[in-house]
XYZ file of C-alpha atoms in Angstrom:
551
model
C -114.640 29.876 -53.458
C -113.733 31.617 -49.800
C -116.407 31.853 -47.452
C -117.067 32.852 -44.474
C -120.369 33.549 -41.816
C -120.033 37.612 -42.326
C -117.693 39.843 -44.919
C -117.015 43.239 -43.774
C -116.524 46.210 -46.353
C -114.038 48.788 -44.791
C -111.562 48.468 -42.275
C -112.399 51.633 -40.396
C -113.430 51.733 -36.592
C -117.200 51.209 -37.405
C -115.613 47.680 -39.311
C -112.916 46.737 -36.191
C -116.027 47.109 -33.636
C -118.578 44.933 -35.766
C -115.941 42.222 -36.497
C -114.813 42.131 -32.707
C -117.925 41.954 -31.335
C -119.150 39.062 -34.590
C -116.110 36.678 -33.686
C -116.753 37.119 -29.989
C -120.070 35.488 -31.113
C -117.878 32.744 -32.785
C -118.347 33.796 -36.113
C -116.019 33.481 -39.259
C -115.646 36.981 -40.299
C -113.583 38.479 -43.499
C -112.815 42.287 -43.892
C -112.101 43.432 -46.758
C -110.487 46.714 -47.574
C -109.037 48.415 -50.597
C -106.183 50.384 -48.464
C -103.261 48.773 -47.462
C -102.777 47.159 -44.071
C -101.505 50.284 -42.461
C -104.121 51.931 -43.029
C -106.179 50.197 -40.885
C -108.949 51.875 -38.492
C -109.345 54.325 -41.418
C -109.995 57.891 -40.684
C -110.407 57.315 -37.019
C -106.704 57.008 -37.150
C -106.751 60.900 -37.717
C -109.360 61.878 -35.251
C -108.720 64.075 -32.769
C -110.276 60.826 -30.271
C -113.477 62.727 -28.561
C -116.351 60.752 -27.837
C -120.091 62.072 -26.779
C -120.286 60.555 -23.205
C -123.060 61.678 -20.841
C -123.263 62.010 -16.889
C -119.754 60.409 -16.156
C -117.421 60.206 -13.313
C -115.390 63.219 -15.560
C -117.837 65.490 -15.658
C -118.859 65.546 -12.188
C -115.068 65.867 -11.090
C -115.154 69.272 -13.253
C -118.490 70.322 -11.768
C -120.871 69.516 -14.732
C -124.340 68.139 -14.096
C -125.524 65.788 -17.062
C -128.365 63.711 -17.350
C -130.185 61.720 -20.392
C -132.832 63.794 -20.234
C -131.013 67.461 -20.262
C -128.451 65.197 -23.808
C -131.675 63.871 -25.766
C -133.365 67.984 -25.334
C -129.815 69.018 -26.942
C -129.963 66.531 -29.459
C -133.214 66.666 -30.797
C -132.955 70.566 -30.557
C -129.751 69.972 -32.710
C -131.551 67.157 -35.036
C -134.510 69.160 -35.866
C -135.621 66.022 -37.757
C -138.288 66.991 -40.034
C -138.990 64.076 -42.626
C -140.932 61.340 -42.895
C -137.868 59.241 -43.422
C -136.081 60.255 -40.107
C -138.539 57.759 -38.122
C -135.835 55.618 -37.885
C -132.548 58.426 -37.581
C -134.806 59.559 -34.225
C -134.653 56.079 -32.985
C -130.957 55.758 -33.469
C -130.529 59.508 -31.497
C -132.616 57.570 -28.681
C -130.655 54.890 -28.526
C -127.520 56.450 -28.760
C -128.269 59.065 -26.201
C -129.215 55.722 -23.867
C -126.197 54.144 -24.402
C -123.567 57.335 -23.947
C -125.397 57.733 -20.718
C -125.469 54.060 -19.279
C -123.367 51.271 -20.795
C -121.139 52.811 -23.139
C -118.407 54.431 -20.375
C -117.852 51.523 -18.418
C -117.947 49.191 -21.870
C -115.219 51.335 -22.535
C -113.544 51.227 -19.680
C -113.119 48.015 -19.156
C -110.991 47.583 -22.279
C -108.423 49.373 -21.381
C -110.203 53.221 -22.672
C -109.367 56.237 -20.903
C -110.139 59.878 -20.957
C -108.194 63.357 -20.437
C -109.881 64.684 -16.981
C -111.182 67.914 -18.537
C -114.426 67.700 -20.557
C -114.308 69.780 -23.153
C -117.315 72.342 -24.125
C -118.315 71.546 -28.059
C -120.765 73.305 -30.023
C -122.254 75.351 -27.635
C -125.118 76.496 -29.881
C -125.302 80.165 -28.932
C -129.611 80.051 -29.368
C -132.287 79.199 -27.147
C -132.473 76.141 -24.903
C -134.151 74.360 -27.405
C -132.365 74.746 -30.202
C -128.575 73.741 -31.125
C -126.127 72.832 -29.304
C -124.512 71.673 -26.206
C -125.965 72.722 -22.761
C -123.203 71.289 -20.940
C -119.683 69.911 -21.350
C -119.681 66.201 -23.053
C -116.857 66.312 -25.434
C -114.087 63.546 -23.739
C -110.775 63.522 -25.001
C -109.991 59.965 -25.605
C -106.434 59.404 -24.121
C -104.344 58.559 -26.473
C -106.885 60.503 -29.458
C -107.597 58.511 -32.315
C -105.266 55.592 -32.657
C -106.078 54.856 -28.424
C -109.887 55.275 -29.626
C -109.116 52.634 -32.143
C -106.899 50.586 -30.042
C -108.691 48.271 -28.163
C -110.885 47.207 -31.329
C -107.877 46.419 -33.822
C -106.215 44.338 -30.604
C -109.305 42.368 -30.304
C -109.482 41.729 -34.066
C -105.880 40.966 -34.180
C -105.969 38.389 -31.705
C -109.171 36.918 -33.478
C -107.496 36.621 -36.583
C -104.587 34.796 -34.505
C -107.014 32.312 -33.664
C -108.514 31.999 -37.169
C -111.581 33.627 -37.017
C -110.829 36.817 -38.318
C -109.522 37.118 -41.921
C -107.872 40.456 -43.345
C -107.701 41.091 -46.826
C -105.995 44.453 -47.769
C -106.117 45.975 -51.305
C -109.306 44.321 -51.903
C -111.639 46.546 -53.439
C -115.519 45.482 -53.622
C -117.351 46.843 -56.966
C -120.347 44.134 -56.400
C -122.192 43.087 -53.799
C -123.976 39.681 -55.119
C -127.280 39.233 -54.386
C -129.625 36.436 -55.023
C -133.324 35.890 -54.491
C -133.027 39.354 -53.041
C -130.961 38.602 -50.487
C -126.723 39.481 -49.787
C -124.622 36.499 -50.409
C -120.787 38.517 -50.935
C -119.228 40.489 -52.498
C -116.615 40.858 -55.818
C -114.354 43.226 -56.537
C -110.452 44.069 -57.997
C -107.519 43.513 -55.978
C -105.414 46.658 -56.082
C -101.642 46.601 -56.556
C -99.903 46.713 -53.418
C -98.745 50.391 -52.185
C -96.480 51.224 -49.747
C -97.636 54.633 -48.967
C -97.090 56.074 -45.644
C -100.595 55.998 -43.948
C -103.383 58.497 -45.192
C -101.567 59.019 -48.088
C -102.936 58.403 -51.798
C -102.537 55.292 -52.881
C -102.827 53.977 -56.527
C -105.965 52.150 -57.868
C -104.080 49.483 -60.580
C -105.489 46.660 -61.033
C -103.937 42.947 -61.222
C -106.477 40.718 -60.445
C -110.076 40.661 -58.942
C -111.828 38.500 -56.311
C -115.365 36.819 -55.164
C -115.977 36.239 -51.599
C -119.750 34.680 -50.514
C -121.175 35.303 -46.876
C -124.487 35.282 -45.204
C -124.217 38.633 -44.441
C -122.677 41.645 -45.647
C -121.645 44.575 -43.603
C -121.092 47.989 -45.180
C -118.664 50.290 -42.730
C -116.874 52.019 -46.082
C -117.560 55.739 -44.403
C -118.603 59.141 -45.866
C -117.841 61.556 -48.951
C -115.572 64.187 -47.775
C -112.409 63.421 -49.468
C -114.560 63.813 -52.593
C -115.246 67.196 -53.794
C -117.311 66.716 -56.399
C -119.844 64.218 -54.218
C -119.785 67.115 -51.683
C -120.950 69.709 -53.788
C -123.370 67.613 -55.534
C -125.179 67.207 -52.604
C -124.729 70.236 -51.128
C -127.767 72.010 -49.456
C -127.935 75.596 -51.590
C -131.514 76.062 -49.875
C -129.937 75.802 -46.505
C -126.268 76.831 -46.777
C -125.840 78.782 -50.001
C -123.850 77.817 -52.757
C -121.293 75.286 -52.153
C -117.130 76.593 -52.056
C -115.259 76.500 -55.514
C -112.377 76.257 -53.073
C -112.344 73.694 -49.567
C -109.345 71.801 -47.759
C -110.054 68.284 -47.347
C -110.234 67.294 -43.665
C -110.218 63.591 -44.475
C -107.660 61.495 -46.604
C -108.837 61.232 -50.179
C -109.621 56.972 -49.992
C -113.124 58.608 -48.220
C -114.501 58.548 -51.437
C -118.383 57.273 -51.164
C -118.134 54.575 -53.451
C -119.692 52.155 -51.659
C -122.907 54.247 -51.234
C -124.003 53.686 -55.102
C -122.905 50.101 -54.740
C -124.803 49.206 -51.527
C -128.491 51.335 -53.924
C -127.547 48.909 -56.416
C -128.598 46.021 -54.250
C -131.807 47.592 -52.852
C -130.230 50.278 -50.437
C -132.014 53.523 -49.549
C -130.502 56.394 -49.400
C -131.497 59.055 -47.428
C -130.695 62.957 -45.985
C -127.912 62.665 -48.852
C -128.059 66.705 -48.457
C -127.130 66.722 -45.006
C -123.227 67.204 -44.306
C -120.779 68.555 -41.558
C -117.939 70.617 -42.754
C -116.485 73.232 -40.706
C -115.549 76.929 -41.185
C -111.600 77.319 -39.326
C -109.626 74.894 -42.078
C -106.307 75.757 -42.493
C -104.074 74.283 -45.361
C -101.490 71.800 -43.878
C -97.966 73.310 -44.217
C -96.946 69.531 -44.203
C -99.292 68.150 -46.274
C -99.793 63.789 -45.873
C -103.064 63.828 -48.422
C -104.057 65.651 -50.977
C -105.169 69.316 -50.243
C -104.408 68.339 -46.689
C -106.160 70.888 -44.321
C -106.585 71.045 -40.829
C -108.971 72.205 -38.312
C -108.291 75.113 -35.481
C -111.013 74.057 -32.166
C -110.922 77.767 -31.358
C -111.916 78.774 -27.656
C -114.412 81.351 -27.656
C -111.989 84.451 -27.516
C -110.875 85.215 -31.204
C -112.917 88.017 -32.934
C -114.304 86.567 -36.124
C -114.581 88.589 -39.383
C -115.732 87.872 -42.809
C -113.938 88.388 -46.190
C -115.351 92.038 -46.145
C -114.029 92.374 -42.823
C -117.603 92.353 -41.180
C -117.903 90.810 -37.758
C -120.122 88.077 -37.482
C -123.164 88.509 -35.066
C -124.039 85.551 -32.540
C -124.224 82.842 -33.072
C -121.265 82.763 -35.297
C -118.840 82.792 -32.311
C -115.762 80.396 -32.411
C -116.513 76.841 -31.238
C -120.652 77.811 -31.364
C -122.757 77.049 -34.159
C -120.539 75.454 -37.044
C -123.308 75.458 -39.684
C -125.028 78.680 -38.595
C -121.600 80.077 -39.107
C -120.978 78.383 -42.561
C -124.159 79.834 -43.950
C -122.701 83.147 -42.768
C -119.695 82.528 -44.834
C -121.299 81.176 -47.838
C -123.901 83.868 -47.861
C -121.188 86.976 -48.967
C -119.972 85.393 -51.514
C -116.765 84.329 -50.617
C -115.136 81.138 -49.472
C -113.106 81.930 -46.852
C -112.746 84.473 -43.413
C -110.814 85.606 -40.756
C -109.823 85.165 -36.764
C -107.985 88.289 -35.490
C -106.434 87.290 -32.309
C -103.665 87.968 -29.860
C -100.531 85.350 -28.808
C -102.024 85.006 -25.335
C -105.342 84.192 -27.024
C -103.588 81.747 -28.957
C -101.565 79.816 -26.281
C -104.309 78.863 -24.633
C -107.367 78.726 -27.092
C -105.929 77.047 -30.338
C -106.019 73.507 -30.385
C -105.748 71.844 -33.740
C -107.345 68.634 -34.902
C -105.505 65.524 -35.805
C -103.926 62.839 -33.904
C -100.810 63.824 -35.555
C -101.073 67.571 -34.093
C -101.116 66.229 -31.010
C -98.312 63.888 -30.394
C -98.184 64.572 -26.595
C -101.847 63.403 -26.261
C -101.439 60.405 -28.745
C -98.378 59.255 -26.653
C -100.390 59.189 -23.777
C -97.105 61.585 -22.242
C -98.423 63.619 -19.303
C -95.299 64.920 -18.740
C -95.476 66.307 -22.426
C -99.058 67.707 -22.005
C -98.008 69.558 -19.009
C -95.162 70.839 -20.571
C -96.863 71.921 -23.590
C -100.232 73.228 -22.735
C -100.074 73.943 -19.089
C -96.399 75.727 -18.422
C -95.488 76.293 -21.417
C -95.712 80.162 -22.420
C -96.174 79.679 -26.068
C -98.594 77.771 -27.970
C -98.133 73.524 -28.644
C -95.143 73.495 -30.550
C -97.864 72.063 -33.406
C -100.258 75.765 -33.099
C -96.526 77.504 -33.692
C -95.137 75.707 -35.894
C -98.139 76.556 -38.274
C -97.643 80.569 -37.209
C -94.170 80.292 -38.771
C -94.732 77.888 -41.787
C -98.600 77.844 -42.838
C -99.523 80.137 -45.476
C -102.715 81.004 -43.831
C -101.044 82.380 -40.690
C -99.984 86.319 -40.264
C -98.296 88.089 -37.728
C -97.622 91.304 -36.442
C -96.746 93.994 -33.772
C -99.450 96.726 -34.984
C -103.032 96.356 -36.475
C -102.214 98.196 -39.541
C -99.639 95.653 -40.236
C -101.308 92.905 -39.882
C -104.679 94.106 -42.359
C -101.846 94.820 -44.874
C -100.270 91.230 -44.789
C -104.186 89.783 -44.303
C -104.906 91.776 -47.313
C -101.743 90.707 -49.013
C -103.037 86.971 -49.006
C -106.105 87.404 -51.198
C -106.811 89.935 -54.072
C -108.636 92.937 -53.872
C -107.810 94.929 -50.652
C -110.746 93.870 -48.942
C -110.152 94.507 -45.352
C -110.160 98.130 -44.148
C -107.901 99.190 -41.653
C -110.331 101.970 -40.110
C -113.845 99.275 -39.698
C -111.687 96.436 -38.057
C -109.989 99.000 -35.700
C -112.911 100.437 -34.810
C -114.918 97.359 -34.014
C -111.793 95.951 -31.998
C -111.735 99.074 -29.978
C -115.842 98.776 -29.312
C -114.973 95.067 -27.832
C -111.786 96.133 -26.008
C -113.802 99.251 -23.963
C -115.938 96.511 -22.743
C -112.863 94.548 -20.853
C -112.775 96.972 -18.188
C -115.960 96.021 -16.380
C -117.596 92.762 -15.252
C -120.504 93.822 -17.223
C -120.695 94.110 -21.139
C -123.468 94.816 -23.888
C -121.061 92.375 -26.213
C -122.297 88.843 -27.183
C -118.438 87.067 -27.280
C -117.701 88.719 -24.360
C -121.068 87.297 -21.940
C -119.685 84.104 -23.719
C -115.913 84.290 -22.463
C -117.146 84.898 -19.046
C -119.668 82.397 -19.065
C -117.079 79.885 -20.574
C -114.814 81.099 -17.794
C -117.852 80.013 -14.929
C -116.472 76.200 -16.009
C -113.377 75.525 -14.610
C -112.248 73.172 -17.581
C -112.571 76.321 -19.780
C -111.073 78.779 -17.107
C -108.207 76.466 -16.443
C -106.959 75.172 -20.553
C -109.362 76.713 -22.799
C -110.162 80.401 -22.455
C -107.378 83.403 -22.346
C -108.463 85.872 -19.076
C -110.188 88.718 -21.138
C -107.800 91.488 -22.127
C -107.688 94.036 -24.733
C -106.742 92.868 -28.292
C -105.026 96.143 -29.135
C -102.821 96.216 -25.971
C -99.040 95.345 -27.390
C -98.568 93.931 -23.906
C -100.693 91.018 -25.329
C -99.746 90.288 -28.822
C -98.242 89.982 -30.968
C -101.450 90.433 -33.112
C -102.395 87.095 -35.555
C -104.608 86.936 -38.268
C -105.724 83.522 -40.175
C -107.318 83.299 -42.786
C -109.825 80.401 -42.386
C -110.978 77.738 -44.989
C -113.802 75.796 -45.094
C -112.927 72.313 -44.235
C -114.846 69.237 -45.343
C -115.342 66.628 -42.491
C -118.315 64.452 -42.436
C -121.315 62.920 -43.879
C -124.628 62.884 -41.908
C -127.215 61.188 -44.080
C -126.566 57.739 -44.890
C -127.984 54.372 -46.075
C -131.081 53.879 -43.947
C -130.651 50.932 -41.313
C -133.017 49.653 -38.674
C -131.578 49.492 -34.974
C -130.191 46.048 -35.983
C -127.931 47.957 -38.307
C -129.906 46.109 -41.483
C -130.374 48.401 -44.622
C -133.686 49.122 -45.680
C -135.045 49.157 -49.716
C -136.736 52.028 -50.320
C -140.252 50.480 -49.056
C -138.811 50.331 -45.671
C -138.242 46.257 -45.363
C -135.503 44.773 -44.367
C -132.790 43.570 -47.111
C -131.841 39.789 -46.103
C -128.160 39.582 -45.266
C -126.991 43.222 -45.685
C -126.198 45.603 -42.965
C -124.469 49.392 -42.737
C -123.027 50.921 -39.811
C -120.686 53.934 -39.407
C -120.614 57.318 -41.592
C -122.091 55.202 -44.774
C -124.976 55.012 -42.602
C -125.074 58.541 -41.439
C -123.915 56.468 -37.777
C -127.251 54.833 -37.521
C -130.562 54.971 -39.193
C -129.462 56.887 -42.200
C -128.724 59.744 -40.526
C -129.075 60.247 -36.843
C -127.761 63.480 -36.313
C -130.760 65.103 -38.232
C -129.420 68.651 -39.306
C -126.621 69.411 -36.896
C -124.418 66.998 -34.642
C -123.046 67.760 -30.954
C -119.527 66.605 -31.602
C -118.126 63.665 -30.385
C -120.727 61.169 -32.030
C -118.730 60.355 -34.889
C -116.424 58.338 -33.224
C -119.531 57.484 -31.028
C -121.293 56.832 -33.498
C -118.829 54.243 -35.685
C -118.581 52.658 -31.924
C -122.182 52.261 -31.511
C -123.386 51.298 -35.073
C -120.960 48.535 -35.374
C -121.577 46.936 -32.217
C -125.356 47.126 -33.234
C -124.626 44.937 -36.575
C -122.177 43.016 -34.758
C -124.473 42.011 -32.309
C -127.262 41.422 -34.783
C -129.628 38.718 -34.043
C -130.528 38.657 -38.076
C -126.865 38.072 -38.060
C -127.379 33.805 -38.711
């Protein structure tokens, strides 16, 4: 029988960061995962690489006053925790909030982490100072997005399992965590037959032989539910968002599959906040697909005009880049899955990013020559944003307005979008480009986006008039919604230990990452600020692998 002092369950970045920090501690550690070995770190792999940091050295180069104080008001306006069972989720948003603002930079740092200078502006909200949303720039581009997020975990694991203490078993998948006078004591599973599937790709589940591995501890980092449909939309909030889509583009590979959630309540776990989810409204399906229904996010600027399937604009705050949720419940609430950006080329060069490390090769390759060329001097969009204008089937183009609602209307059934309503709302927001002053919502929100320099300089097109040819062409996209993240979670305490359903503390058995809604069993409460997923993985699995209930 193997053994070791601690098995891990998921290879993602919550899993790297717990079994770097464990073997730092000097102890024997096992991971077990049921993907193959390239597919290690997971779906921070894919992430775009932005982390929640608070007063740093890159904000006040750009201008932006941050403090603790000013990031825990946004987060519990955000959280709006409400339940008896978010004592501990609250605690994890403290503790978080403490760490982005003191140890977690410089942590960072000194591993070899870096950050793109500009901050970007996530979620801004678009209520009242105490509600959702960020007051301030905090979103920072790790350089080298997702795999140089990842990076400096997997090379400390790798050179721990050089030295023995680290042990990697791929294609392992657990179905049992054993338990004995109530307490963890390993895991068993099936080992899957090997797969050499590029990474993120589907991979088979045959089996050809299974396993039993005993610890003192167990850690659970097996992340979230979003490359599951049918776990999505059974727990979908109805009350709060409507009903869920019939039709979504999965923003995560498919091996995010929540299994281990019913595994981990089978040996006491609580689950809790199971209803509360991130997806997000601007999916677009991948004209080069790597997993199944493969979509992919546009991070919009604030400047594209945003209309629903009946071609109605949507009031504040469903803005681009403002209040994700707010705006799904818009969506969800006519009826249809889906709606629209009108926009202009110039909005487009300089507004659309996309998310995905592999959309942004010139970031991942750490190239500054590249990222200059592409998003600075260039005069069309990443070669990524245009290369999904010519090939992805949710992108239109064209030189006059009542071209483009034809082709818009020629992508769904029904003839839904009348030429004379659009036209006349983008003619009511282009008479108010003329003046400093405007009655219109987006456009206080362009200017004050332009007030930031970070904005001004990469993120927001000078306001012009949509209708001007001088501008376009004009581009319409039809926008999916795009599943993305689980917020509730197994409930942990600060020592990343899950919790039975009477609140004590299950001997041996931890959670940290998504499967633990980052912390606590759900520490974003309601809504989330952006960049505290990866934060989040980063923080949770230092937590359990730091544990002092770790023996």
């Amino acid at each position: 029988m193997e053994t070791s002092d601690v098995i891990i369950v998921g290879g993602g970045l919550a899993g790297l960061v717990a079994a770097a920090e464990l073997a730092d501690r000097g102890k024997s550690v096992t991971i077990i995962d049921q993907e193959p070995e390239g597919f290690l770190g997971g779906q921070a792999f894919w992430s775009l690489g932005g982390l929640c940091l608070i007063d740093t050295p890159e904000q006040r180069r750009m201008g932006v006053r941050d403090s603790r104080e000013l990031a825990l008001q946004d987060w519990m306006g955000s959280a709006q925790f409400d339940r008896p069972e978010d004592m501990w989720p609250r605690k994890w948003a403290e503790a978080y909030v403490d760490f982005a603002a003191g140890e977690m930079r410089p942590w960072l740092y000194e591993q070899g982490m870096r950050w793109f200078p500009i901050v970007g502006w996530a979620e801004r909200g678009g209520s009242f100072g105490s509600g959702h949303g960020n007051s301030v720039p905090r979103f920072h581009l790790t350089w080298g997005v997702g795999p140089g997020t990842q990076e400096p975990f997997e090379r400390r694991v790798r050179e721990h399992e050089a030295a023995g203490r680290i042990t990697l078993k791929f294609r392992h998948r657990c179905s049992n965590i054993i338990m004995e006078n109530g307490a963890a004591k390993g895991v068993a599973g099936e080992i899957l037959a090997p797969d050499t599937a590029q990474r993120g790709q589907k991979t088979n589940r045959d089996i050809v032989g299974d396993f039993e591995l005993r610890a003192a501890s167990v850690i659970v980092t097996s992340g979230g539910i979003g490359g599951d449909f049918d776990l999505v939309r059974k727990s979908w909030p109805v009350d709060r968002l409507g009903q869920p889509p019939k039709e979504m583009v999965a923003g995560v590979p498919a091996h995010v599959d929540g299994r281990m959630v019913s595994i981990s309540q089978a040996a006491g776990g609580n689950l809790i906040n199971a209803d509360r989810m991130w997806h997000y409204c601007e999916g677009v399906k991948n004209w080069d697909p790597i997993w199944p229904n493969h979509g992919i996010r546009i991070l919009p600027g604030p400047s594209s005009m945003w209309f629903d399937a009946n071609g109605n604009r949507f009031p504040p705050p469903g803005l681009p880049g403002f209040d994700s949720l707010g705006t799904l419940k818009m969506i969800q609430d006519t009826g249809f899955d889906y709606s629209w950006f009108i926009t202009t080329q110039k909005i487009v060069k300089k507004e659309f990013a996309l998310s995905g490390s592999e959309q942004n090769p010139d970031f991942r390759d750490k190239s500054w020559k590249e990222v200059l060329k592409q998003r600075i001097f260039n005069k069309a969009a990443t070669p990524a944003v245009e290369a999904f204008k010519e090939h992805g089937e949710n992108f239109v183009v064209a030189d006059t307005l009542r071209e483009l609602i034809a082709k818009m209307n020629g992508l769904t059934p029904g003839d839904l979008l009348s030429l004379d309503k659009i036209e006349a709302e983008i003619r009511a927001r282009d008479a108010q480009v003329d003046n400093p002053f405007t009655k219109d919502v987006q456009m206080m929100a362009i200017h004050a986006a332009r007030n930031y320099k970070g904005d001004r300089y990469q993120r927001t097109a000078k306001p012009h008039k949509i209708l001007d040819p001088a501008n376009g062409p004009l581009i319409g996209v039809k926008l999916n919604i795009i599943t993305r993240k689980t917020l509730g979670g197994l409930q942990t305490d600060l020592n990343s230990q899950m919790l039975d359903t009477s609140g004590a503390v299950i001997p041996g058995l931890f959670a940290a990452g998504e499967v633990a809604g980052f912390g606590g069993g759900g520490y974003h409460g309601y809504n989330a600020l952006e960049g505290t997923f990866l934060g989040g993985c980063i923080f949770s699995g230092r937590q359990a692998g730091r544990a002092d209930t770790i023996a």
